[in-house]
Tab-separated table of N, CA and C and ligand atoms in Angstrom:
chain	number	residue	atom	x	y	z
Y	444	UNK	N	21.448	-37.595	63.463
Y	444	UNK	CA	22.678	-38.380	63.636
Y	444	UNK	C	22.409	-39.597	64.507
Y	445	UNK	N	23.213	-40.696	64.351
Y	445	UNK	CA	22.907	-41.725	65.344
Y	445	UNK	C	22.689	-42.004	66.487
Y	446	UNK	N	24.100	-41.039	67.045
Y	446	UNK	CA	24.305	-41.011	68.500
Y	446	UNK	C	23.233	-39.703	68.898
Y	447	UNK	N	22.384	-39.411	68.363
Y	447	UNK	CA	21.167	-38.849	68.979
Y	447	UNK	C	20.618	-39.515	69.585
Y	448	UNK	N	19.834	-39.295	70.674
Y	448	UNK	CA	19.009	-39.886	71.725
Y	448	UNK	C	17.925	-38.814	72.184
Y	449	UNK	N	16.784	-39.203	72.505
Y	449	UNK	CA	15.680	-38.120	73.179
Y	449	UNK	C	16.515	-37.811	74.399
Y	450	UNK	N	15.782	-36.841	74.774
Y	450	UNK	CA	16.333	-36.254	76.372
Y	450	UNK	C	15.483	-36.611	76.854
Y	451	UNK	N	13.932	-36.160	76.640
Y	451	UNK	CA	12.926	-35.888	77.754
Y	451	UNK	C	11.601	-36.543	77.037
Y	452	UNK	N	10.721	-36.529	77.497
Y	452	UNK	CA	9.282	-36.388	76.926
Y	452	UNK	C	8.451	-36.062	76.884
Y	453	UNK	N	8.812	-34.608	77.716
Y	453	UNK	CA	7.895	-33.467	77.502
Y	453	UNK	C	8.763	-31.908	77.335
Y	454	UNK	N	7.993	-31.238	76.796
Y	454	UNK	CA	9.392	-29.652	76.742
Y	454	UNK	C	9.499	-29.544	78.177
Y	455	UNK	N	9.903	-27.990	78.314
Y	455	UNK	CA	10.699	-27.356	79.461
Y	455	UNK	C	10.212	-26.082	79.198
Y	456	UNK	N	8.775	-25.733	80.268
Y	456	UNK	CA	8.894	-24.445	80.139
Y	456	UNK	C	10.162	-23.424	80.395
Y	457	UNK	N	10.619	-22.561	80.042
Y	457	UNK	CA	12.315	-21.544	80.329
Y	457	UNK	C	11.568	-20.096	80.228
Y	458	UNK	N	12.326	-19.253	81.163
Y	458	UNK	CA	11.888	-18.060	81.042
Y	458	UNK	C	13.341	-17.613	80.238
Y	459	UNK	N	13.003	-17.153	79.078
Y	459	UNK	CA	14.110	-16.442	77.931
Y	459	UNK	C	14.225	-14.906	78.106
Y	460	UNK	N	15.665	-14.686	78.107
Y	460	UNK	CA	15.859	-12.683	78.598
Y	460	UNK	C	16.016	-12.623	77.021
Y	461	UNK	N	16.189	-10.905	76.684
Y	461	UNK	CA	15.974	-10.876	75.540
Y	461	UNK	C	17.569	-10.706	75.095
Y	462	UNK	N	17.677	-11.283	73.733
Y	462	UNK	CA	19.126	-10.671	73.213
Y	462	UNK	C	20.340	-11.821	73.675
Y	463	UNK	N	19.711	-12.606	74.860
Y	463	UNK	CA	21.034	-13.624	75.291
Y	463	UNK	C	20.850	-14.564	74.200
Y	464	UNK	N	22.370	-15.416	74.143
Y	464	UNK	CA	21.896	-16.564	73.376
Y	464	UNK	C	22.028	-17.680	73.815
Y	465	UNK	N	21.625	-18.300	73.639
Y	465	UNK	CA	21.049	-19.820	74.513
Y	465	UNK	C	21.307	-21.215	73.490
Y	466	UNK	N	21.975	-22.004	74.142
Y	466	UNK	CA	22.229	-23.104	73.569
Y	466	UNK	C	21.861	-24.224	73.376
Y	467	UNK	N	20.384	-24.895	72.419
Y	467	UNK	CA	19.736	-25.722	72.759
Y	467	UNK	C	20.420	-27.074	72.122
Y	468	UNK	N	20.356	-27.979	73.568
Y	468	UNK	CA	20.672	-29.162	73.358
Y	468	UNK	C	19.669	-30.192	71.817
Y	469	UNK	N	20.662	-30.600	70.914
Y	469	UNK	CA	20.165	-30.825	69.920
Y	469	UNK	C	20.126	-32.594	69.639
Y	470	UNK	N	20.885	-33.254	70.590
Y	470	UNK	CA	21.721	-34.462	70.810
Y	470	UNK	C	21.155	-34.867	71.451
Y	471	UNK	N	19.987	-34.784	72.669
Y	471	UNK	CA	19.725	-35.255	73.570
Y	471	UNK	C	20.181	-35.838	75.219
Y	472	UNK	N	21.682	-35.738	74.840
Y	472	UNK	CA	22.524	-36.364	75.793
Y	472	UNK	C	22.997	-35.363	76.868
Y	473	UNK	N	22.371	-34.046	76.843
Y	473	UNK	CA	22.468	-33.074	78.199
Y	473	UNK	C	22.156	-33.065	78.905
Y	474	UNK	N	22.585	-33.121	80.302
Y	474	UNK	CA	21.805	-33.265	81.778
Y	474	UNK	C	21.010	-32.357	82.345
Y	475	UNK	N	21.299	-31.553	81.501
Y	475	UNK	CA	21.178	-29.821	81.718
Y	475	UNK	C	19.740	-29.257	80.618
Y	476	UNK	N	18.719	-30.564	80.303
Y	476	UNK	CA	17.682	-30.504	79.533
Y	476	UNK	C	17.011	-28.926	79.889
Y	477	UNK	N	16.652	-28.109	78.752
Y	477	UNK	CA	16.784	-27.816	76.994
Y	477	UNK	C	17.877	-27.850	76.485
Y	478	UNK	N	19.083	-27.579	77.532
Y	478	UNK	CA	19.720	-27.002	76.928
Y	478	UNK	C	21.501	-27.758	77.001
Y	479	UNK	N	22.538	-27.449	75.701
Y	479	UNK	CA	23.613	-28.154	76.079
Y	479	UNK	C	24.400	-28.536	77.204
Y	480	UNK	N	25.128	-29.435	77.365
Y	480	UNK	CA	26.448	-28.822	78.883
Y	480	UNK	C	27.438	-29.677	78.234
Y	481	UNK	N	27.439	-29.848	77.130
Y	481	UNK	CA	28.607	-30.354	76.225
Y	481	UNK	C	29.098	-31.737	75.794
Y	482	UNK	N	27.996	-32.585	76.124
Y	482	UNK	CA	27.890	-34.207	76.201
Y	482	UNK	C	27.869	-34.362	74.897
Y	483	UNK	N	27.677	-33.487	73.583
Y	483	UNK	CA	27.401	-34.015	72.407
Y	483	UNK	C	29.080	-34.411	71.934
Y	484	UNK	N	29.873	-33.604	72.876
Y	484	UNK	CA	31.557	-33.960	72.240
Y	484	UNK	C	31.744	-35.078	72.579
Y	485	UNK	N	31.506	-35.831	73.594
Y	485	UNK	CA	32.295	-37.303	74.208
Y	485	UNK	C	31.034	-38.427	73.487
Y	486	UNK	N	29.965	-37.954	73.266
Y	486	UNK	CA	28.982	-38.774	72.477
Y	486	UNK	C	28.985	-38.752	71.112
Y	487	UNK	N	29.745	-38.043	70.161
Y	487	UNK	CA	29.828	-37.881	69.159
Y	487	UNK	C	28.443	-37.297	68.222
Y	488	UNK	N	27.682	-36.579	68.842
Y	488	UNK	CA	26.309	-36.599	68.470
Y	488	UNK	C	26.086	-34.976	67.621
Y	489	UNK	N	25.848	-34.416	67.871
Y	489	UNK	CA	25.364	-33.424	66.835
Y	489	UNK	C	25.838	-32.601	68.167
Y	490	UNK	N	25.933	-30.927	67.124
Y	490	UNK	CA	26.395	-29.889	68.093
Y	490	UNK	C	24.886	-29.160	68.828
Y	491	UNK	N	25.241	-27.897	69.329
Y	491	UNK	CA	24.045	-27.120	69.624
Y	491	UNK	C	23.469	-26.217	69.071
Y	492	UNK	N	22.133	-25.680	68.786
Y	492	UNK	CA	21.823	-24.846	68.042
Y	492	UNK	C	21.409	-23.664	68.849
Y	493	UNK	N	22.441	-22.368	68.816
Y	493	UNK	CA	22.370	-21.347	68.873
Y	493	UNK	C	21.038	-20.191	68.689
Y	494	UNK	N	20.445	-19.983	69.706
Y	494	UNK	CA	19.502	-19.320	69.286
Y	494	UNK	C	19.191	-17.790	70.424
Y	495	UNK	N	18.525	-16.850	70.098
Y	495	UNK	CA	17.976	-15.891	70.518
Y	495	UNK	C	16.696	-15.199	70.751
Y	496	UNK	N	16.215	-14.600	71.653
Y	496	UNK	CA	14.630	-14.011	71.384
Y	496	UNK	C	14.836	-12.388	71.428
Y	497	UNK	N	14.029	-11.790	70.568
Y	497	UNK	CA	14.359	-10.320	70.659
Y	497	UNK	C	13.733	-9.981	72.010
Y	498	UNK	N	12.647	-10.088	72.381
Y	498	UNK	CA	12.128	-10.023	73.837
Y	498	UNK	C	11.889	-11.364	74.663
Y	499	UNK	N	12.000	-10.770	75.649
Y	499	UNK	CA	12.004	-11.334	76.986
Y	499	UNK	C	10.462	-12.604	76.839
Y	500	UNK	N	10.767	-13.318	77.101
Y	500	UNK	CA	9.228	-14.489	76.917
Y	500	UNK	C	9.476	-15.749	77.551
Y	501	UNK	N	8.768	-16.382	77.825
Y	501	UNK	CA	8.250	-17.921	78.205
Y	501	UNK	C	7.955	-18.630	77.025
Y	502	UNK	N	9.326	-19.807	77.359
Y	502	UNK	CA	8.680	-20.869	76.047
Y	502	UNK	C	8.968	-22.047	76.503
Y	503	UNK	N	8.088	-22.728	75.755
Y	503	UNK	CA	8.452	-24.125	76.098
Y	503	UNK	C	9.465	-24.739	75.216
Y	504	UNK	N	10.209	-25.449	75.604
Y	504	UNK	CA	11.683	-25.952	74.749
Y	504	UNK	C	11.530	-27.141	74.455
Y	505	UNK	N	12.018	-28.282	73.614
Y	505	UNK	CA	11.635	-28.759	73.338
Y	505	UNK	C	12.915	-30.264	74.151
Y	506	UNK	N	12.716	-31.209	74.755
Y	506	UNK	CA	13.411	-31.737	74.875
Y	506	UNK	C	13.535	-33.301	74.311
Y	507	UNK	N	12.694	-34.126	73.661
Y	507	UNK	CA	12.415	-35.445	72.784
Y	507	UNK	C	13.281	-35.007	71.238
Y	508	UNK	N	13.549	-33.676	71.035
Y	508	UNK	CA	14.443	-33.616	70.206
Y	508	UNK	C	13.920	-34.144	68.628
Y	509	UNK	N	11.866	-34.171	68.656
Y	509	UNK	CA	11.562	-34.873	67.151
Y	509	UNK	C	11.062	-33.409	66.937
Y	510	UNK	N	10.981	-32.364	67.403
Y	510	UNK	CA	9.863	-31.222	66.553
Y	510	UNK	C	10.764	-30.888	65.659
Y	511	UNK	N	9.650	-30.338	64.408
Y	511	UNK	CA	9.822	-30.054	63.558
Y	511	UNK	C	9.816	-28.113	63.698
Y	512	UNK	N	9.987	-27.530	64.976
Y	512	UNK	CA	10.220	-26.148	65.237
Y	512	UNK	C	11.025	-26.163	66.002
Y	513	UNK	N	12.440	-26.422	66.180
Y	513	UNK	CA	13.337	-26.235	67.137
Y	513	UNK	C	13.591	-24.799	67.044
Y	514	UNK	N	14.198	-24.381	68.516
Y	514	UNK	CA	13.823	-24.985	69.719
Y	514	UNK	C	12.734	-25.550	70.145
Y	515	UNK	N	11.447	-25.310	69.590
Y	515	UNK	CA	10.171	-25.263	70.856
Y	515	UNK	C	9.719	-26.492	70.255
Y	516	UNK	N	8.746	-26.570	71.259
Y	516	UNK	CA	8.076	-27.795	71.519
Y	516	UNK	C	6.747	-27.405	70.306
Y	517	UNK	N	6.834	-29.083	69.234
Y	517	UNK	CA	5.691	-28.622	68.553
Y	517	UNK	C	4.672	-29.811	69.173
Y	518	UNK	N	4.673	-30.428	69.725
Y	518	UNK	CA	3.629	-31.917	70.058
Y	518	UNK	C	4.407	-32.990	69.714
Y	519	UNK	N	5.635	-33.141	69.186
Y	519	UNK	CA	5.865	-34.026	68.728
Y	519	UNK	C	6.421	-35.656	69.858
Y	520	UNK	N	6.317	-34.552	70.899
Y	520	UNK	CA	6.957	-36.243	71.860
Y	520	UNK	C	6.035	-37.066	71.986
Y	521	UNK	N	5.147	-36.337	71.832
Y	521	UNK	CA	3.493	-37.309	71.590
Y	521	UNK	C	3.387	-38.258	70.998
Y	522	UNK	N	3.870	-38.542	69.580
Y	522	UNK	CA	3.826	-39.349	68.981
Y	522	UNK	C	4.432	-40.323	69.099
J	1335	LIG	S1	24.890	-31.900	74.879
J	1335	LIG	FE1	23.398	-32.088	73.315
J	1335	LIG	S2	23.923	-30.543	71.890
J	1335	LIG	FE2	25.447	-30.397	73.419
């Protein structure tokens, strides 16, 4: 969408519990980088994508908002 913008330019390592669900900022416009705090409503930008881990893990999140594996970080802020 237009009003997309990168957040960051590198992920965010996050320690993930298992079973919660977590709201990754998809818009870029969260202060609150990986993840939403609701800036995509007053920016008109895309919503959040809902996600879960069955276990408990460390990941890196993705915050440049170009990977092609959301949530996580594939290399792509690199480019
Ligand atoms: S603030 Fe970016 S998806 Fe909600």
């Amino acid at each position: 969408m237009e009003n997309n913008i990168r957040g960051g330019e590198a992920p965010v390592a996050c320690q993930l519990e298992a079973d919660k669900n977590y709201a990754w900022c998809t818009c870029g416009h969260s202060d609150n980088q990986p993840f939403c705090n609701g800036n995509h409503k007053k920016e008109g930008a895309t919503p959040p994508t809902i996600f879960s881990v069955p276990e408990a893990k460390e990941a890196h999140l993705c915050t440049c908002k170009q990977t092609s594996n959301p949530p996580y970080c594939d290399g792509s802020h690199k480019n």
